[in-house]
PDB file of C-alpha atoms and ligand atoms in Angstrom:
ATOM      1  CA  MET A  26     -11.366  -2.479  63.906  1.00 90.00           C
ATOM      2  CA  LEU A  27      -8.264  -2.188  66.083  1.00 95.00           C
ATOM      3  CA  LEU A  28      -5.245  -4.496  66.159  1.00 97.00           C
ATOM      4  CA  GLY A  29      -6.050  -7.496  68.343  1.00 98.00           C
ATOM      5  CA  ASP A  30      -9.841  -7.186  67.949  1.00 98.00           C
ATOM      6  CA  VAL A  31     -11.642 -10.403  67.051  1.00 98.00           C
ATOM      7  CA  PHE A  32     -12.888  -9.929  63.493  1.00 98.00           C
ATOM      8  CA  PRO A  33     -16.728 -10.099  63.311  1.00 98.00           C
ATOM      9  CA  ASN A  34     -17.961 -13.498  62.151  1.00 98.00           C
ATOM     10  CA  PHE A  35     -20.048 -11.929  59.389  1.00 98.00           C
ATOM     11  CA  GLU A  36     -22.189 -13.797  56.889  1.00 98.00           C
ATOM     12  CA  ALA A  37     -22.106 -12.624  53.292  1.00 98.00           C
ATOM     13  CA  ASP A  38     -22.976 -13.586  49.717  1.00 98.00           C
ATOM     14  CA  SER A  39     -19.928 -14.187  47.585  1.00 98.00           C
ATOM     15  CA  THR A  40     -18.940 -15.611  44.224  1.00 98.00           C
ATOM     16  CA  PHE A  41     -18.065 -18.820  46.167  1.00 98.00           C
ATOM     17  CA  GLY A  42     -21.600 -18.925  47.689  1.00 98.00           C
ATOM     18  CA  GLN A  43     -22.879 -17.875  51.115  1.00 98.00           C
ATOM     19  CA  MET A  44     -19.938 -17.581  53.525  1.00 98.00           C
ATOM     20  CA  LYS A  45     -19.465 -17.152  57.259  1.00 98.00           C
ATOM     21  CA  LEU A  46     -16.055 -15.612  57.908  1.00 98.00           C
ATOM     22  CA  HIS A  47     -14.743 -17.810  60.730  1.00 98.00           C
ATOM     23  CA  ASP A  48     -15.892 -21.028  59.012  1.00 98.00           C
ATOM     24  CA  PHE A  49     -14.372 -19.891  55.714  1.00 98.00           C
ATOM     25  CA  LEU A  50     -11.039 -19.160  57.414  1.00 98.00           C
ATOM     26  CA  GLY A  51     -10.835 -22.356  59.467  1.00 98.00           C
ATOM     27  CA  ASP A  52      -7.189 -22.588  60.626  1.00 98.00           C
ATOM     28  CA  SER A  53      -5.935 -20.271  57.869  1.00 98.00           C
ATOM     29  CA  TRP A  54      -4.867 -16.676  57.866  1.00 98.00           C
ATOM     30  CA  GLY A  55      -7.129 -14.345  55.866  1.00 98.00           C
ATOM     31  CA  VAL A  56      -6.839 -11.161  53.846  1.00 98.00           C
ATOM     32  CA  LEU A  57     -10.092  -9.255  53.377  1.00 98.00           C
ATOM     33  CA  PHE A  58      -9.617  -6.391  50.934  1.00 98.00           C
ATOM     34  CA  SER A  59     -12.141  -3.974  49.506  1.00 98.00           C
ATOM     35  CA  HIS A  60     -12.156  -2.104  46.188  1.00 98.00           C
ATOM     36  CA  PRO A  61     -14.222   0.889  44.993  1.00 97.00           C
ATOM     37  CA  GLY A  62     -16.083  -0.785  42.161  1.00 96.00           C
ATOM     38  CA  ASP A  63     -16.270  -3.579  39.607  1.00 97.00           C
ATOM     39  CA  PHE A  64     -15.337  -2.892  35.952  1.00 98.00           C
ATOM     40  CA  THR A  65     -13.017   0.044  36.859  1.00 97.00           C
ATOM     41  CA  PRO A  66      -9.407   0.094  35.597  1.00 97.00           C
ATOM     42  CA  VAL A  67      -7.347   0.200  38.794  1.00 98.00           C
ATOM     43  CA  CYS A  68      -9.585  -2.384  40.493  1.00 98.00           C
ATOM     44  CA  THR A  69      -9.408  -4.724  37.488  1.00 98.00           C
ATOM     45  CA  ILE A  70      -5.621  -4.651  37.454  1.00 98.00           C
ATOM     46  CA  GLU A  71      -5.409  -4.946  41.259  1.00 98.00           C
ATOM     47  CA  LEU A  72      -7.637  -8.018  41.423  1.00 98.00           C
ATOM     48  CA  GLY A  73      -5.765  -9.416  38.426  1.00 98.00           C
ATOM     49  CA  ARG A  74      -2.494  -9.078  40.359  1.00 98.00           C
ATOM     50  CA  ALA A  75      -4.054 -10.641  43.463  1.00 98.00           C
ATOM     51  CA  ALA A  76      -5.271 -13.544  41.284  1.00 98.00           C
ATOM     52  CA  GLN A  77      -1.755 -14.016  39.829  1.00 97.00           C
ATOM     53  CA  LEU A  78      -0.287 -14.034  43.342  1.00 98.00           C
ATOM     54  CA  SER A  79      -2.971 -16.285  44.832  1.00 98.00           C
ATOM     55  CA  PRO A  80      -0.665 -19.403  44.782  1.00 98.00           C
ATOM     56  CA  GLU A  81       1.822 -17.362  46.887  1.00 98.00           C
ATOM     57  CA  PHE A  82      -0.935 -16.553  49.399  1.00 98.00           C
ATOM     58  CA  SER A  83      -2.031 -20.239  49.462  1.00 98.00           C
ATOM     59  CA  LYS A  84       1.595 -21.322  50.105  1.00 98.00           C
ATOM     60  CA  ARG A  85       1.481 -19.155  53.235  1.00 98.00           C
ATOM     61  CA  ASN A  86      -1.881 -20.660  54.309  1.00 98.00           C
ATOM     62  CA  VAL A  87      -3.650 -17.359  53.594  1.00 98.00           C
ATOM     63  CA  LYS A  88      -7.169 -17.167  52.129  1.00 98.00           C
ATOM     64  CA  LEU A  89      -8.015 -14.075  50.074  1.00 98.00           C
ATOM     65  CA  MET A  90     -11.444 -12.389  50.008  1.00 98.00           C
ATOM     66  CA  ALA A  91     -12.276  -9.289  47.953  1.00 98.00           C
ATOM     67  CA  LEU A  92     -15.285  -7.089  48.661  1.00 98.00           C
ATOM     68  CA  SER A  93     -17.168  -4.175  47.121  1.00 97.00           C
ATOM     69  CA  VAL A  94     -20.648  -2.686  47.169  1.00 95.00           C
ATOM     70  CA  ASP A  95     -21.486  -4.242  43.770  1.00 96.00           C
ATOM     71  CA  SER A  96     -23.913  -7.116  43.249  1.00 97.00           C
ATOM     72  CA  LEU A  97     -23.095 -10.796  43.006  1.00 98.00           C
ATOM     73  CA  GLN A  98     -23.995 -10.849  39.297  1.00 98.00           C
ATOM     74  CA  GLU A  99     -21.629  -7.920  38.649  1.00 98.00           C
ATOM     75  CA  HIS A 100     -18.839  -9.746  40.516  1.00 98.00           C
ATOM     76  CA  HIS A 101     -19.394 -12.901  38.428  1.00 98.00           C
ATOM     77  CA  ASP A 102     -19.390 -10.930  35.159  1.00 97.00           C
ATOM     78  CA  TRP A 103     -16.401  -8.785  36.169  1.00 98.00           C
ATOM     79  CA  SER A 104     -14.278 -11.741  37.286  1.00 97.00           C
ATOM     80  CA  LYS A 105     -14.427 -12.975  33.647  1.00 96.00           C
ATOM     81  CA  ASP A 106     -12.988  -9.603  32.548  1.00 96.00           C
ATOM     82  CA  ILE A 107     -10.206  -9.849  35.142  1.00 97.00           C
ATOM     83  CA  MET A 108      -9.288 -13.346  33.975  1.00 97.00           C
ATOM     84  CA  ALA A 109      -9.321 -12.172  30.332  1.00 96.00           C
ATOM     85  CA  TYR A 110      -7.105  -9.192  31.261  1.00 96.00           C
ATOM     86  CA  ASN A 111      -4.670 -11.679  32.831  1.00 96.00           C
ATOM     87  CA  ASN A 112      -4.853 -13.897  29.712  1.00 95.00           C
ATOM     88  CA  THR A 113      -5.988 -16.776  31.938  1.00 95.00           C
ATOM     89  CA  GLU A 114      -7.234 -19.945  30.249  1.00 89.00           C
ATOM     90  CA  PRO A 115     -10.911 -19.278  29.297  1.00 81.00           C
ATOM     91  CA  GLY A 116     -13.369 -21.077  31.609  1.00 83.00           C
ATOM     92  CA  SER A 117     -11.005 -21.269  34.592  1.00 87.00           C
ATOM     93  CA  GLN A 118     -12.440 -20.206  37.946  1.00 92.00           C
ATOM     94  CA  PHE A 119     -11.460 -16.946  39.602  1.00 97.00           C
ATOM     95  CA  PRO A 120      -9.256 -18.142  42.503  1.00 98.00           C
ATOM     96  CA  PHE A 121     -10.865 -16.443  45.512  1.00 98.00           C
ATOM     97  CA  PRO A 122     -14.313 -15.195  46.556  1.00 98.00           C
ATOM     98  CA  ILE A 123     -15.555 -11.665  45.869  1.00 98.00           C
ATOM     99  CA  ILE A 124     -18.095 -10.589  48.492  1.00 98.00           C
ATOM    100  CA  ALA A 125     -21.237  -8.714  47.381  1.00 98.00           C
ATOM    101  CA  ASP A 126     -21.904  -6.019  49.967  1.00 97.00           C
ATOM    102  CA  ASP A 127     -24.555  -4.229  47.903  1.00 95.00           C
ATOM    103  CA  ARG A 128     -26.549  -3.462  51.056  1.00 95.00           C
ATOM    104  CA  ARG A 129     -23.370  -1.697  52.366  1.00 95.00           C
ATOM    105  CA  GLU A 130     -23.573  -3.468  55.712  1.00 96.00           C
ATOM    106  CA  LEU A 131     -19.924  -4.571  55.932  1.00 97.00           C
ATOM    107  CA  VAL A 132     -18.304  -1.456  54.446  1.00 96.00           C
ATOM    108  CA  GLU A 133     -20.142   0.689  57.003  1.00 95.00           C
ATOM    109  CA  LYS A 134     -19.532  -1.630  59.953  1.00 96.00           C
ATOM    110  CA  LEU A 135     -15.827  -2.078  59.152  1.00 96.00           C
ATOM    111  CA  GLY A 136     -15.064   1.562  58.183  1.00 95.00           C
ATOM    112  CA  MET A 137     -14.153   0.703  54.595  1.00 95.00           C
ATOM    113  CA  LEU A 138     -15.652   3.769  52.846  1.00 94.00           C
ATOM    114  CA  ASP A 139     -13.866   6.558  50.943  1.00 91.00           C
ATOM    115  CA  PRO A 140     -15.880   9.776  51.452  1.00 91.00           C
ATOM    116  CA  GLU A 141     -14.149  11.414  48.439  1.00 91.00           C
ATOM    117  CA  GLU A 142     -15.291   8.841  45.869  1.00 89.00           C
ATOM    118  CA  LYS A 143     -19.023   8.622  45.167  1.00 90.00           C
ATOM    119  CA  ASP A 144     -21.194   6.499  42.899  1.00 88.00           C
ATOM    120  CA  ARG A 145     -23.679   8.092  40.477  1.00 87.00           C
ATOM    121  CA  ASN A 146     -26.249   8.351  43.309  1.00 90.00           C
ATOM    122  CA  GLY A 147     -23.772  10.302  45.465  1.00 92.00           C
ATOM    123  CA  MET A 148     -23.135   7.357  47.807  1.00 91.00           C
ATOM    124  CA  PRO A 149     -19.501   6.873  48.957  1.00 92.00           C
ATOM    125  CA  LEU A 150     -17.652   3.958  47.382  1.00 91.00           C
ATOM    126  CA  SER A 151     -15.561   1.461  49.256  1.00 93.00           C
ATOM    127  CA  ALA A 152     -11.916   2.455  49.762  1.00 96.00           C
ATOM    128  CA  ARG A 153      -8.964   0.100  49.167  1.00 98.00           C
ATOM    129  CA  CYS A 154      -8.857  -1.398  52.616  1.00 98.00           C
ATOM    130  CA  VAL A 155      -6.680  -4.380  53.600  1.00 98.00           C
ATOM    131  CA  PHE A 156      -7.346  -6.414  56.740  1.00 98.00           C
ATOM    132  CA  VAL A 157      -5.017  -9.294  57.637  1.00 98.00           C
ATOM    133  CA  ILE A 158      -6.723 -11.722  60.032  1.00 98.00           C
ATOM    134  CA  GLY A 159      -4.818 -14.377  61.996  1.00 98.00           C
ATOM    135  CA  PRO A 160      -5.853 -18.018  62.543  1.00 98.00           C
ATOM    136  CA  ASP A 161      -7.081 -16.852  65.984  1.00 98.00           C
ATOM    137  CA  LYS A 162      -9.526 -14.597  64.024  1.00 98.00           C
ATOM    138  CA  LYS A 163      -7.898 -11.457  65.437  1.00 98.00           C
ATOM    139  CA  LEU A 164      -6.921  -8.432  63.353  1.00 98.00           C
ATOM    140  CA  LYS A 165      -3.144  -8.504  62.782  1.00 98.00           C
ATOM    141  CA  LEU A 166      -2.742  -5.585  60.359  1.00 98.00           C
ATOM    142  CA  SER A 167      -4.840  -3.014  58.518  1.00 97.00           C
ATOM    143  CA  ILE A 168      -3.917  -0.643  55.685  1.00 97.00           C
ATOM    144  CA  LEU A 169      -6.373   1.876  54.255  1.00 96.00           C
ATOM    145  CA  TYR A 170      -5.764   3.437  50.838  1.00 95.00           C
ATOM    146  CA  PRO A 171      -8.056   5.928  49.109  1.00 95.00           C
ATOM    147  CA  ALA A 172      -9.838   4.810  45.936  1.00 94.00           C
ATOM    148  CA  THR A 173      -7.379   6.696  43.717  1.00 94.00           C
ATOM    149  CA  THR A 174      -4.261   4.815  44.954  1.00 96.00           C
ATOM    150  CA  GLY A 175      -3.737   1.225  43.812  1.00 97.00           C
ATOM    151  CA  ARG A 176      -2.127  -1.197  46.248  1.00 98.00           C
ATOM    152  CA  ASN A 177       1.106  -3.186  46.081  1.00 97.00           C
ATOM    153  CA  PHE A 178       0.275  -6.868  46.595  1.00 98.00           C
ATOM    154  CA  ASP A 179       3.969  -7.797  46.856  1.00 97.00           C
ATOM    155  CA  GLU A 180       4.047  -5.573  49.951  1.00 98.00           C
ATOM    156  CA  ILE A 181       1.009  -7.401  51.346  1.00 98.00           C
ATOM    157  CA  LEU A 182       2.859 -10.713  50.901  1.00 98.00           C
ATOM    158  CA  ARG A 183       5.943  -9.174  52.525  1.00 98.00           C
ATOM    159  CA  VAL A 184       4.027  -8.047  55.621  1.00 98.00           C
ATOM    160  CA  ILE A 185       2.384 -11.468  55.883  1.00 98.00           C
ATOM    161  CA  ASP A 186       5.859 -13.042  55.915  1.00 98.00           C
ATOM    162  CA  SER A 187       6.780 -10.694  58.753  1.00 98.00           C
ATOM    163  CA  LEU A 188       3.517 -11.292  60.654  1.00 98.00           C
ATOM    164  CA  GLN A 189       3.915 -15.074  60.407  1.00 98.00           C
ATOM    165  CA  LEU A 190       7.595 -14.990  61.384  1.00 98.00           C
ATOM    166  CA  THR A 191       7.039 -12.710  64.379  1.00 98.00           C
ATOM    167  CA  ALA A 192       3.966 -14.716  65.492  1.00 97.00           C
ATOM    168  CA  HIS A 193       6.236 -17.730  66.125  1.00 95.00           C
ATOM    169  CA  ASN A 194       9.617 -16.179  66.963  1.00 95.00           C
ATOM    170  CA  ARG A 195      10.652 -13.462  69.417  1.00 95.00           C
ATOM    171  CA  VAL A 196      12.002 -11.172  66.704  1.00 97.00           C
ATOM    172  CA  ALA A 197      11.024  -7.991  64.888  1.00 97.00           C
ATOM    173  CA  THR A 198      11.606  -7.241  61.203  1.00 98.00           C
ATOM    174  CA  PRO A 199      13.372  -4.009  60.202  1.00 97.00           C
ATOM    175  CA  VAL A 200      12.603  -1.514  57.463  1.00 97.00           C
ATOM    176  CA  ASP A 201      12.324  -3.021  53.963  1.00 97.00           C
ATOM    177  CA  TRP A 202      12.921  -6.511  55.404  1.00 98.00           C
ATOM    178  CA  ARG A 203      12.528  -9.474  53.072  1.00 97.00           C
ATOM    179  CA  PRO A 204      12.522 -13.186  53.987  1.00 96.00           C
ATOM    180  CA  GLY A 205      16.128 -14.337  54.415  1.00 95.00           C
ATOM    181  CA  ASN A 206      17.359 -10.919  55.618  1.00 96.00           C
ATOM    182  CA  SER A 207      18.556 -10.380  59.184  1.00 95.00           C
ATOM    183  CA  VAL A 208      15.929  -9.746  61.841  1.00 96.00           C
ATOM    184  CA  MET A 209      16.085  -7.566  64.958  1.00 96.00           C
ATOM    185  CA  VAL A 210      15.879  -8.322  68.658  1.00 95.00           C
ATOM    186  CA  PRO A 211      12.776  -6.609  70.092  1.00 94.00           C
ATOM    187  CA  PRO A 212      13.799  -3.944  72.649  1.00 90.00           C
ATOM    188  CA  ARG A 213      11.954  -5.648  75.522  1.00 91.00           C
ATOM    189  CA  ILE A 214      14.346  -8.651  75.444  1.00 94.00           C
ATOM    190  CA  PRO A 215      17.309  -8.011  77.819  1.00 91.00           C
ATOM    191  CA  GLU A 216      20.773  -8.384  76.258  1.00 88.00           C
ATOM    192  CA  THR A 217      21.678 -11.363  78.475  1.00 90.00           C
ATOM    193  CA  GLU A 218      18.538 -13.253  77.427  1.00 94.00           C
ATOM    194  CA  ALA A 219      19.088 -12.315  73.772  1.00 93.00           C
ATOM    195  CA  ALA A 220      22.570 -13.907  73.889  1.00 91.00           C
ATOM    196  CA  THR A 221      20.964 -17.231  74.901  1.00 94.00           C
ATOM    197  CA  LEU A 222      18.063 -16.908  72.484  1.00 93.00           C
ATOM    198  CA  PHE A 223      20.311 -16.177  69.500  1.00 93.00           C
ATOM    199  CA  PRO A 224      23.492 -18.267  70.002  1.00 92.00           C
ATOM    200  CA  ALA A 225      24.688 -17.514  66.444  1.00 91.00           C
ATOM    201  CA  GLY A 226      25.418 -13.989  67.624  1.00 92.00           C
ATOM    202  CA  ILE A 227      23.925 -10.529  67.603  1.00 94.00           C
ATOM    203  CA  TYR A 228      25.269  -7.418  65.948  1.00 93.00           C
ATOM    204  CA  THR A 229      24.970  -4.277  68.083  1.00 92.00           C
ATOM    205  CA  LYS A 230      26.072  -0.692  67.521  1.00 93.00           C
ATOM    206  CA  ASP A 231      26.786   1.857  70.246  1.00 93.00           C
ATOM    207  CA  LEU A 232      24.918   5.123  69.779  1.00 95.00           C
ATOM    208  CA  PRO A 233      25.387   8.614  71.326  1.00 97.00           C
ATOM    209  CA  SER A 234      22.455   8.095  73.737  1.00 97.00           C
ATOM    210  CA  GLY A 235      24.351   5.191  75.310  1.00 93.00           C
ATOM    211  CA  LYS A 236      21.704   2.778  74.071  1.00 87.00           C
ATOM    212  CA  LYS A 237      22.608   0.058  71.629  1.00 83.00           C
TER     213      LYS A 237
HETATM  214  C1  LIG B 325     -10.385   2.551  39.411  1.00 80.61           C
HETATM  215  O1  LIG B 325     -10.516   1.415  39.860  1.00 80.61           O
HETATM  216  O2  LIG B 325      -9.878   2.754  38.297  1.00 80.61           O
HETATM  217  C2  LIG B 325     -10.840   3.724  40.215  1.00 80.61           C
HETATM  218  C3  LIG B 325     -11.933   3.604  41.062  1.00 80.61           C
HETATM  219  C4  LIG B 325     -12.321   4.712  41.808  1.00 80.61           C
HETATM  220  C5  LIG B 325     -11.614   5.891  41.727  1.00 80.61           C
HETATM  221  C6  LIG B 325     -10.518   5.983  40.902  1.00 80.61           C
HETATM  222  C7  LIG B 325     -10.117   4.887  40.151  1.00 80.61           C
END
């Protein structure tokens, strides 16, 4: 999957029932993220963190979907462990679907495998892949971590804030940007146009190359 590609409208079994990606997303943004396996420590804590942050994703009109090559029954059983790890009220529902890709169709099609991490049959496990999909169903961002490196879900929220801001405004966000910080004028906007676009003023710095 390359940036700008329309994400395949796959059908899959999930803990929320049979789903078809584009119907599930509707007008929302989506984050599809894979993990190596159910009942493993890093994955349990990662999905626990994603569950804690799920109201933050909802606030941004983003629907989360997890995925691994485990079965639906394993996902149902494991989600109870994740909720218990988080000390969530017993009986409450896990907040987003976990897709069962036990036939390995999606992980192979979407390049979500980690060749270094194998199951007990020697088959590669899914890596920690993150795909952010826009309301137009196009891929907006992808990050691929190996199985041995847990993700930072605060960073995923941060990049979504940038993606949503830059989707609607002619700005770019600088290194380590956080909502509320200053933004940058993309280099393709001429200085004269930028002065009209940003009447509150622009900070520029002269550099040895002569460029600002
Ligand atoms: C884990 O989730 O703990 C894990 C899974 C695969 C490789 C390493 C760690």
